Coordinates of C-alpha atoms in Angstrom, one line a residue:
Chain A
M3 CA 258.6 -14.9 55.9
T4 CA 261.4 -13.2 57.8
D5 CA 261.2 -12.2 61.4
E6 CA 261.0 -8.5 60.5
E7 CA 258.1 -9.2 58.1
L8 CA 256.3 -11.1 60.9
I9 CA 256.9 -8.2 63.3
R10 CA 255.3 -5.8 60.8
E11 CA 252.3 -8.1 60.6
I12 CA 252.0 -8.3 64.3
Q13 CA 252.1 -4.5 64.6
E14 CA 249.2 -4.5 62.1
G15 CA 247.3 -6.8 64.5
S16 CA 248.0 -10.2 63.0
R17 CA 247.7 -12.9 65.7
A18 CA 248.7 -15.6 63.3
A19 CA 252.0 -13.8 62.7
M20 CA 252.6 -13.6 66.4
E21 CA 252.0 -17.4 66.6
V22 CA 254.5 -18.1 63.9
L23 CA 257.1 -15.8 65.4
V24 CA 256.7 -17.3 68.9
K25 CA 256.8 -20.9 67.7
R26 CA 259.9 -20.1 65.6
H27 CA 261.9 -18.8 68.6
Y28 CA 260.2 -20.6 71.5
K29 CA 262.6 -23.5 71.7
S30 CA 265.7 -21.4 71.4
V31 CA 264.5 -19.2 74.3
F32 CA 263.2 -22.1 76.4
A33 CA 266.4 -24.1 75.9
Y34 CA 268.5 -21.1 77.1
I35 CA 266.4 -20.6 80.1
Y36 CA 266.1 -24.3 80.9
R37 CA 269.8 -24.7 80.8
K38 CA 270.2 -21.6 82.9
T39 CA 267.8 -22.5 85.6
G40 CA 267.8 -26.3 85.4
E41 CA 264.1 -26.4 86.2
Y42 CA 261.3 -27.2 83.8
H43 CA 258.5 -25.3 85.4
T44 CA 260.6 -22.2 86.2
A45 CA 261.8 -22.3 82.6
Y46 CA 258.3 -22.5 81.3
D47 CA 257.1 -19.5 83.3
L48 CA 260.2 -17.4 82.6
T49 CA 259.9 -18.2 78.9
Q50 CA 256.3 -17.0 78.9
E51 CA 257.3 -13.8 80.7
V52 CA 260.1 -13.2 78.2
F53 CA 257.6 -13.4 75.3
I54 CA 255.3 -11.0 77.1
K55 CA 258.2 -8.6 77.4
M56 CA 258.9 -9.2 73.8
M57 CA 255.3 -8.3 72.9
K58 CA 255.4 -5.2 75.0
S59 CA 258.7 -4.1 73.5
L60 CA 257.9 -4.9 69.8
K61 CA 256.9 -1.3 69.1
S62 CA 260.4 -0.1 70.2
Y63 CA 262.2 -2.9 68.3
Q64 CA 264.7 -1.5 65.9
N65 CA 265.8 -3.7 63.1
T66 CA 269.5 -3.3 63.9
G67 CA 270.5 -6.9 64.3
K68 CA 269.2 -10.4 64.3
F69 CA 265.8 -10.6 66.0
E70 CA 266.8 -13.8 67.8
H71 CA 269.7 -12.1 69.5
W72 CA 267.5 -9.3 70.6
L73 CA 265.1 -11.8 72.0
L74 CA 267.9 -13.7 73.8
K75 CA 269.0 -10.5 75.3
I76 CA 265.6 -10.0 76.8
A77 CA 265.9 -13.6 78.1
V78 CA 269.3 -13.0 79.6
N79 CA 268.1 -9.8 81.4
H80 CA 265.0 -11.5 82.6
C81 CA 266.9 -14.4 84.0
L82 CA 269.3 -12.0 85.8
D83 CA 266.2 -10.3 87.4
Y84 CA 264.9 -13.7 88.4
F85 CA 268.2 -14.8 90.0
R86 CA 268.4 -11.5 91.9
G87 CA 264.8 -11.8 92.9
R88 CA 263.3 -12.7 96.3
E89 CA 261.7 -15.8 95.0
Y90 CA 264.9 -17.4 93.8
K91 CA 266.9 -16.3 96.8
Q92 CA 264.3 -18.0 99.1
Q93 CA 264.5 -21.2 97.1
H94 CA 268.3 -21.0 97.1
R95 CA 268.4 -20.6 100.8
E96 CA 266.2 -23.7 101.3
T97 CA 268.6 -25.6 99.0
E98 CA 271.6 -24.4 101.0
L99 CA 269.9 -25.5 104.3
T100 CA 269.4 -28.9 102.8
E101 CA 273.0 -29.1 101.8
E102 CA 274.1 -27.9 105.3
A103 CA 272.2 -30.9 106.7
F104 CA 274.4 -33.2 104.6
P105 CA 277.7 -31.4 104.6
S106 CA 280.3 -32.1 102.0
S107 CA 282.7 -30.0 100.0
E108 CA 281.4 -28.5 96.7
H109 CA 283.9 -30.5 94.7
H110 CA 283.0 -33.8 96.4
N111 CA 279.3 -33.0 96.3
V112 CA 279.4 -32.6 92.5
W113 CA 281.7 -35.6 92.2
D114 CA 279.3 -37.7 94.3
I115 CA 276.4 -36.7 92.0
F116 CA 278.6 -37.7 89.1
Q117 CA 279.0 -41.1 90.6
K118 CA 275.4 -41.6 91.5
R119 CA 273.4 -40.2 88.6
N120 CA 273.5 -40.6 84.9
Q121 CA 275.7 -38.5 82.7
N122 CA 272.9 -36.1 81.7
E123 CA 272.4 -35.2 85.2
Q124 CA 276.2 -34.8 85.7
V125 CA 276.4 -32.3 82.9
R126 CA 273.3 -30.5 84.1
Q127 CA 274.8 -30.1 87.6
A128 CA 278.1 -29.1 86.2
V129 CA 276.6 -26.3 84.1
L130 CA 274.3 -25.2 86.9
S131 CA 277.3 -25.0 89.3
L132 CA 279.0 -22.4 87.1
P133 CA 278.9 -18.8 88.3
E134 CA 276.0 -17.0 86.7
H135 CA 277.9 -14.9 84.1
Q136 CA 280.1 -17.8 83.0
R137 CA 277.0 -20.0 82.7
D138 CA 275.3 -17.4 80.6
A139 CA 278.3 -17.0 78.3
V140 CA 278.8 -20.8 77.9
I141 CA 275.2 -21.5 77.2
L142 CA 274.8 -18.7 74.7
N143 CA 278.1 -19.5 73.0
Y144 CA 277.9 -23.3 73.0
Y145 CA 274.3 -24.2 73.0
N146 CA 272.7 -21.2 71.4
G147 CA 275.5 -20.9 68.9
L148 CA 276.1 -17.2 69.4
K149 CA 279.5 -15.7 68.4
I150 CA 281.6 -14.0 71.0
R151 CA 280.5 -10.6 69.8
E152 CA 276.9 -11.6 70.0
V153 CA 277.4 -13.1 73.5
A154 CA 279.0 -9.8 74.6
E155 CA 276.0 -7.9 73.2
A156 CA 273.4 -10.1 74.8
T157 CA 275.1 -10.0 78.2
G158 CA 276.0 -6.3 78.0
T159 CA 279.8 -6.8 78.3
S160 CA 282.8 -6.3 76.2
E161 CA 284.0 -9.0 73.8
S162 CA 287.1 -9.6 75.9
T163 CA 285.0 -10.1 79.0
A164 CA 282.7 -12.5 77.2
K165 CA 285.6 -14.5 75.9
S166 CA 287.2 -14.6 79.3
R167 CA 283.9 -15.8 80.9
I168 CA 283.5 -18.5 78.3
R169 CA 287.1 -19.7 78.8
L170 CA 286.7 -19.8 82.6
G171 CA 283.4 -21.6 82.3
I172 CA 284.8 -24.2 80.0
S173 CA 287.8 -24.7 82.3
K174 CA 285.5 -25.3 85.2
L175 CA 283.3 -27.6 83.3
K176 CA 286.2 -29.6 82.2
E177 CA 287.4 -29.8 85.7
M178 CA 284.1 -31.0 87.0
I179 CA 283.2 -33.3 84.2
T180 CA 286.6 -34.9 83.5
G181 CA 288.0 -34.4 87.0
G182 CA 291.0 -32.4 85.8
D183 CA 293.2 -30.2 87.9
R184 CA 291.4 -27.1 89.1
H185 CA 294.5 -24.9 88.9
E186 CA 295.8 -26.1 85.6
K187 CA 296.1 -23.2 83.2
P188 CA 294.1 -23.9 80.1
T189 CA 295.4 -23.3 76.6
Y190 CA 293.3 -21.8 73.9
K191 CA 293.6 -21.7 70.2
R192 CA 291.8 -19.4 67.7
N193 CA 290.3 -21.1 64.8
K194 CA 290.4 -18.8 61.8
Chain B
M4 CA 251.5 -33.6 78.7
K5 CA 253.8 -34.8 76.2
N6 CA 257.4 -33.9 76.9
Q7 CA 260.1 -34.1 74.3
H8 CA 263.6 -35.0 75.3
T9 CA 265.9 -33.6 72.8
N10 CA 269.1 -31.7 72.6
G11 CA 267.1 -28.8 71.2
T12 CA 269.3 -26.0 69.9
N13 CA 272.6 -27.8 70.4
K14 CA 275.0 -26.6 67.8
A15 CA 278.5 -27.9 67.2
H16 CA 281.2 -25.7 68.6
S17 CA 282.7 -25.5 65.1
E18 CA 279.9 -23.1 64.2
T19 CA 281.0 -20.6 66.8
E20 CA 283.4 -17.8 66.2
I21 CA 286.4 -19.3 68.0
D22 CA 287.4 -22.8 68.8
I23 CA 288.5 -23.4 72.3
D24 CA 290.4 -26.6 72.8
E25 CA 288.5 -27.4 75.9
Y26 CA 285.2 -27.7 74.1
S27 CA 286.6 -30.6 72.1
E28 CA 287.3 -32.4 75.3
I29 CA 283.9 -31.9 76.9
A30 CA 281.7 -31.5 73.8
S31 CA 280.5 -35.1 73.9
H32 CA 279.4 -34.5 77.6
L33 CA 277.9 -31.0 76.9
N34 CA 275.8 -32.4 74.1
Q35 CA 274.2 -34.7 76.7
Y36 CA 272.5 -31.9 78.5
P37 CA 269.0 -32.5 77.2
V38 CA 266.2 -30.0 77.2
E39 CA 262.8 -31.1 78.3
F40 CA 260.6 -29.0 75.9
P41 CA 257.0 -28.2 76.7
S42 CA 254.4 -29.9 74.7
E43 CA 252.6 -28.2 71.8
A44 CA 249.6 -27.6 74.0
E45 CA 251.7 -25.8 76.6
I46 CA 253.3 -23.7 73.9
N47 CA 249.8 -22.9 72.6
R48 CA 248.8 -21.9 76.1
T49 CA 251.6 -19.3 76.2
I50 CA 250.5 -18.0 72.8
L51 CA 247.0 -17.6 74.1
E52 CA 248.4 -15.6 77.0
L53 CA 250.3 -13.4 74.6
S54 CA 247.1 -12.6 72.7
A55 CA 246.3 -10.1 75.4
Y56 CA 249.4 -8.2 74.6
M57 CA 248.7 -7.9 70.8
P58 CA 249.4 -4.3 69.7
E59 CA 246.4 -2.5 68.4
P60 CA 246.3 -2.2 64.6
E61 CA 247.5 1.2 63.4
G62 CA 244.1 1.8 61.6
A63 CA 242.2 1.1 64.8
K64 CA 244.6 3.3 66.8
Q65 CA 243.9 6.3 64.5
K66 CA 240.2 5.7 64.6
W67 CA 240.3 5.5 68.4
A68 CA 242.4 8.6 68.6
S69 CA 240.1 10.6 66.4
R70 CA 237.3 10.1 68.7
S71 CA 237.1 12.6 71.5
L72 CA 237.7 11.5 75.1
T73 CA 234.3 12.7 76.0
Q74 CA 232.7 10.5 73.4
E75 CA 234.7 7.5 74.6
L76 CA 233.9 8.1 78.2
F77 CA 230.2 8.7 77.4
Q78 CA 230.1 5.3 75.6
V79 CA 231.7 3.6 78.6
V80 CA 229.3 5.3 80.9
R81 CA 226.3 4.3 78.8
G82 CA 227.6 0.7 78.7
E83 CA 228.0 0.7 82.5
M84 CA 224.5 2.0 83.1
V85 CA 223.2 -1.1 81.3
I86 CA 225.3 -3.6 83.2
F87 CA 224.7 -2.1 86.6
H88 CA 223.1 -4.6 88.9
K89 CA 219.3 -4.1 88.6
S90 CA 218.9 -4.2 92.4
Y91 CA 220.8 -0.9 92.5
W92 CA 218.3 0.9 90.3
L93 CA 215.5 -0.8 92.2
A94 CA 216.9 0.4 95.5
C95 CA 217.1 4.0 94.2
A96 CA 213.5 3.8 93.0
V97 CA 212.4 2.4 96.4
L98 CA 214.3 5.2 98.2
L99 CA 212.6 7.8 96.0
L100 CA 209.1 6.3 96.7
L101 CA 210.0 6.2 100.4
G102 CA 211.0 9.9 100.3
F103 CA 207.8 10.7 98.6
W104 CA 205.7 8.8 101.1
L105 CA 207.5 10.2 104.1
G106 CA 207.2 13.7 102.6
R107 CA 203.5 13.4 102.6
Q108 CA 203.4 12.5 106.3
H109 CA 202.7 15.9 107.8
S110 CA 204.2 14.9 111.1
M111 CA 207.6 14.8 109.6
D112 CA 210.0 17.5 108.5
S113 CA 210.5 17.3 104.7
T114 CA 213.9 18.9 104.8
L115 CA 215.2 16.3 107.2
I116 CA 213.7 13.4 105.2
V117 CA 215.5 14.6 102.1
L118 CA 218.7 15.2 104.1
F119 CA 218.5 11.7 105.4
L120 CA 218.1 10.1 102.0
V121 CA 220.4 12.3 99.9
P122 CA 223.7 10.3 100.0
I123 CA 222.3 6.8 100.2
P124 CA 222.2 6.1 96.4
F125 CA 225.8 7.1 96.1
V126 CA 226.9 5.1 99.0
L127 CA 225.1 2.0 97.7
G128 CA 226.6 2.7 94.3
L129 CA 230.1 2.3 95.7
L130 CA 229.4 -1.4 95.8
E131 CA 229.1 -1.3 92.0
V132 CA 232.1 0.9 91.6
F133 CA 234.4 -1.4 93.6
K134 CA 232.8 -4.7 92.6
G135 CA 235.7 -5.5 90.3
R136 CA 238.2 -5.1 93.1
D137 CA 236.0 -6.8 95.7
S138 CA 235.3 -9.8 93.6
G139 CA 238.9 -10.1 92.5
L140 CA 238.0 -9.4 88.9
M141 CA 240.3 -6.5 88.3
E142 CA 242.8 -8.7 86.5
M143 CA 240.1 -9.9 84.2
E144 CA 239.0 -6.3 83.6
L145 CA 242.5 -5.5 82.7
T146 CA 242.4 -7.7 79.7
C147 CA 239.6 -5.7 78.2
K148 CA 240.3 -2.8 75.9
I149 CA 238.8 -0.5 78.5
T150 CA 241.1 -0.4 81.6
A151 CA 239.9 -1.3 85.1
Q152 CA 240.4 2.3 86.1
Q153 CA 238.2 3.6 83.2
L154 CA 235.5 1.2 84.3
M155 CA 235.7 2.4 87.9
L156 CA 235.6 6.0 86.8
A157 CA 232.7 5.4 84.5
R158 CA 230.8 3.7 87.3
L159 CA 231.6 6.5 89.7
I160 CA 230.2 9.0 87.1
V161 CA 227.0 6.9 86.7
V162 CA 226.5 6.7 90.5
L163 CA 227.2 10.4 91.1
S164 CA 225.0 11.5 88.1
G165 CA 222.3 9.1 89.3
N166 CA 222.4 10.6 92.7
I167 CA 222.2 14.2 91.4
V168 CA 219.1 13.3 89.5
F169 CA 217.8 11.4 92.5
V170 CA 218.2 14.5 94.7
F171 CA 216.4 16.6 92.2
L172 CA 213.5 14.2 91.8
L173 CA 213.3 13.9 95.6
M174 CA 213.1 17.6 95.9
L175 CA 210.3 17.7 93.3
L176 CA 208.3 14.9 94.9
V177 CA 208.7 16.1 98.5
S178 CA 207.9 19.7 97.6
N179 CA 204.8 18.7 95.6
E180 CA 202.5 20.4 98.1
T181 CA 204.4 23.1 99.9
G182 CA 207.2 23.9 97.5
D183 CA 209.4 24.8 100.4
L184 CA 212.3 22.7 99.1
L185 CA 212.3 24.2 95.6
T186 CA 214.7 27.0 96.5
W187 CA 218.3 27.7 95.6
K188 CA 219.2 27.6 99.2
S189 CA 217.7 24.1 99.7
A190 CA 219.3 22.9 96.6
G191 CA 222.6 24.3 97.7
L192 CA 222.3 22.6 101.1
L193 CA 221.4 19.2 99.6
Y194 CA 224.0 19.2 96.9
T195 CA 226.7 20.3 99.4
Q196 CA 225.7 17.5 101.6
L197 CA 225.9 15.1 98.7
L198 CA 229.4 16.2 97.8
I199 CA 230.7 15.9 101.3
S200 CA 229.1 12.5 101.7
A201 CA 230.4 11.3 98.4
G202 CA 234.0 12.4 99.1
T203 CA 233.9 10.8 102.6
S204 CA 232.4 7.5 101.5
L205 CA 234.8 7.2 98.6
W206 CA 237.7 7.9 100.9
L207 CA 236.4 5.1 103.2
A208 CA 235.7 2.7 100.3
M209 CA 239.3 2.9 99.1
R210 CA 240.5 1.8 102.5
V211 CA 238.2 -1.1 103.3
R212 CA 236.1 -3.4 101.1
G213 CA 233.1 -1.9 99.4
G214 CA 230.6 -3.8 101.6
T215 CA 232.2 -2.9 104.8
A216 CA 232.6 0.8 103.7
V217 CA 228.9 1.0 102.9
S218 CA 227.9 -0.6 106.2
L219 CA 230.2 1.7 108.2
F220 CA 229.1 4.8 106.4
L221 CA 225.4 4.0 106.7
I222 CA 225.7 3.3 110.4
F223 CA 227.6 6.6 110.9
W224 CA 225.0 8.3 108.7
F225 CA 222.0 7.0 110.6
A226 CA 223.6 7.9 113.9
L227 CA 224.2 11.5 112.6
V228 CA 220.7 11.9 111.3
Q229 CA 219.4 10.6 114.6
F230 CA 221.5 13.1 116.4
V231 CA 220.2 15.9 114.2
L232 CA 216.6 14.8 114.7
T233 CA 216.9 14.8 118.5
L234 CA 218.7 18.1 118.8
K235 CA 216.5 20.9 117.5
E236 CA 219.5 23.4 117.9
V237 CA 221.5 21.4 115.3
K238 CA 218.6 21.5 112.9
A239 CA 218.1 25.2 113.4
F240 CA 221.8 25.7 112.8
I241 CA 221.8 23.7 109.6
E242 CA 218.8 25.8 108.3
T243 CA 220.6 29.1 109.1
I244 CA 223.9 28.4 107.4
Q245 CA 224.6 31.3 105.1
P246 CA 224.8 30.6 101.3
S247 CA 228.4 31.8 101.3
W248 CA 229.4 29.3 103.9
L249 CA 227.5 26.6 102.0
A250 CA 229.5 27.5 98.9
V251 CA 232.7 27.1 100.9
I252 CA 231.6 23.8 102.3
A253 CA 230.5 22.6 98.8
F254 CA 233.9 23.7 97.4
V255 CA 235.6 21.6 100.1
G256 CA 233.3 18.7 99.3
A257 CA 234.0 18.9 95.6
G258 CA 237.7 19.1 96.3
L259 CA 237.6 16.0 98.5
L260 CA 235.6 14.1 95.9
I261 CA 238.0 15.0 93.1
R262 CA 241.0 14.2 95.1
Q263 CA 239.6 10.8 96.1
T264 CA 238.7 10.1 92.5
Y265 CA 242.2 11.0 91.4
Q266 CA 243.7 8.8 94.1
M267 CA 241.4 5.9 93.2
V268 CA 242.6 6.0 89.6
R269 CA 246.2 6.3 90.6
K270 CA 246.0 3.6 93.3
Y271 CA 244.4 1.0 91.1
T272 CA 246.6 1.9 88.1
S273 CA 249.8 1.2 90.1
Q274 CA 248.4 -1.9 91.7
T275 CA 247.3 -3.5 88.4
E276 CA 250.6 -2.4 86.7
R277 CA 252.6 -4.1 89.5
G278 CA 250.6 -7.2 89.1
Y279 CA 251.2 -7.4 85.4
S280 CA 254.6 -5.9 85.0
F281 CA 257.5 -8.1 84.2
D282 CA 259.8 -5.3 83.7
T283 CA 260.4 -4.8 87.3
D284 CA 263.0 -6.6 89.3
H285 CA 261.7 -9.6 91.2
R286 CA 263.3 -8.4 94.4

C-alpha cells in the first residue's frame, strides 16, 4: 500500500493503517532527529511529538509531493522550535558553564575529543558542532538522501542557499574530521 | 529495552542530486555516525500515544453532526447524573429533610430557613464540577470523545438544575402548613438568591481549589445568615424588596453566572490546549 492509500485509511479511522504508516517512517524521522540532537531520549520524545503533529495535520495533507518529505519538513520545523525553546537553551547554558570550567578552544576541544573517544563519537561531535542550518542540510542531504531541491523545500529556503549550506557544512566537517585547513577554499564538482 | 545500533537510513552520497568532492573524503567517517534506534516496544508505545489523535471516521462525523447539540448535551448531562458521587445526592436529600424539619419548628422563621439552605447544593456541587481539575484528571478527560470542558459544563448544568428543583421542593415542604412561601415573590427572592450565590461561588471556585472554595463560601454564607438572623432590620429589608428590584438583582446574578460559565470553559480550554499543543514554540 502506498502512503497515500494508508492516509486515506487513517482518515476513515483505521488504526492499523496508522501503525503501518508510522512504522514505515519512524526510523527515517528518528534518525534525522537523533543526528540533529545527538541525544537518544530527546530524539525519542521529539519523534513522538512529530508524529502527533503529523496526525493532527493529516486532514490538511495535500498529496503534492512525497509524504516522507512532508513528514521530514514537520520534523525540521519541530526541531527548530525545540532548539529555540527554553528547555534547550537552559540545557545549552549548563553545557556552556561546564565548558567554561575546563576552558579550551573550540577547535582543540573537538580535536581532544577526537583523540580520546572512538571514531563514532568523533563524527557525532563533528556533526553536532555544525551550525544548525548547515547541520540540517547535511543530515537531510547525506543521511536522509534528500536532493538539493527537497532539502530546500524541507528547510524552507532556496536551492542555492541549501546547496551553499551543504557545502559549508561538508567543508567544516572535513576540517574537523581530517584536520584540514579551515580557510582552504573547497572545490566542488557537479555529477550529471 | 533493546537498542539497535545501526547506520539506519544512511544512503550513499551517489544517490543524491549532486556529488560534492568533499563527501568522498569524509564519507567513510560520516557513515560511522550510528543511530541508536528505539526498541519495537518503545515504537509501539508511541503508536499507542498516537491512537488518541486518530481522526474520527467520516461516517461517524456525519452521524455526530446530524444530532443536535441539545441532544448531545442532554446525553452528557444524563451520563453525568449517573456518575455523580452518591454522597452529593445524599447530602441534597439530607438538606431537604433538614429544611422540612426546621420548617415545622414554629419557633423558626420559614423564610430564613429556606434562604439559609438555598445555595448549599450548588456550592457542594462545585466539588463535582471541578473534581477533574482538582484531582489532576483533566488530561485523562481530554482523551475522551467528550472534552473536559463539556464535562464541566454538563456537571454545572446538573448541579444548577438540581438546585432549582431542590429550592422548589424545599418551598413545597416548608410551606406545607402555612403556604406563605408559595408565592411568586418568595420564589423570585429565592431564585435570585440562588443565581447570585451560584455566580459568586463559581467565580471563587475558578480561582482556588474546589474544596477551599466551598469551605470559604460556606463560612462566608453562614456568617451572612447569622448576621441577617441577628439584625431584624436586615430581615425586614429583604422582605420588602420590590419585585422590580428583585428582577434587576436576578438579572445581575444570571449575568454573573453566565459570564463565569463562559470564562470557565474558555480558561480550561486554553489550559488544556496549551498542555497538549505541540504546535507552539517551546520558548
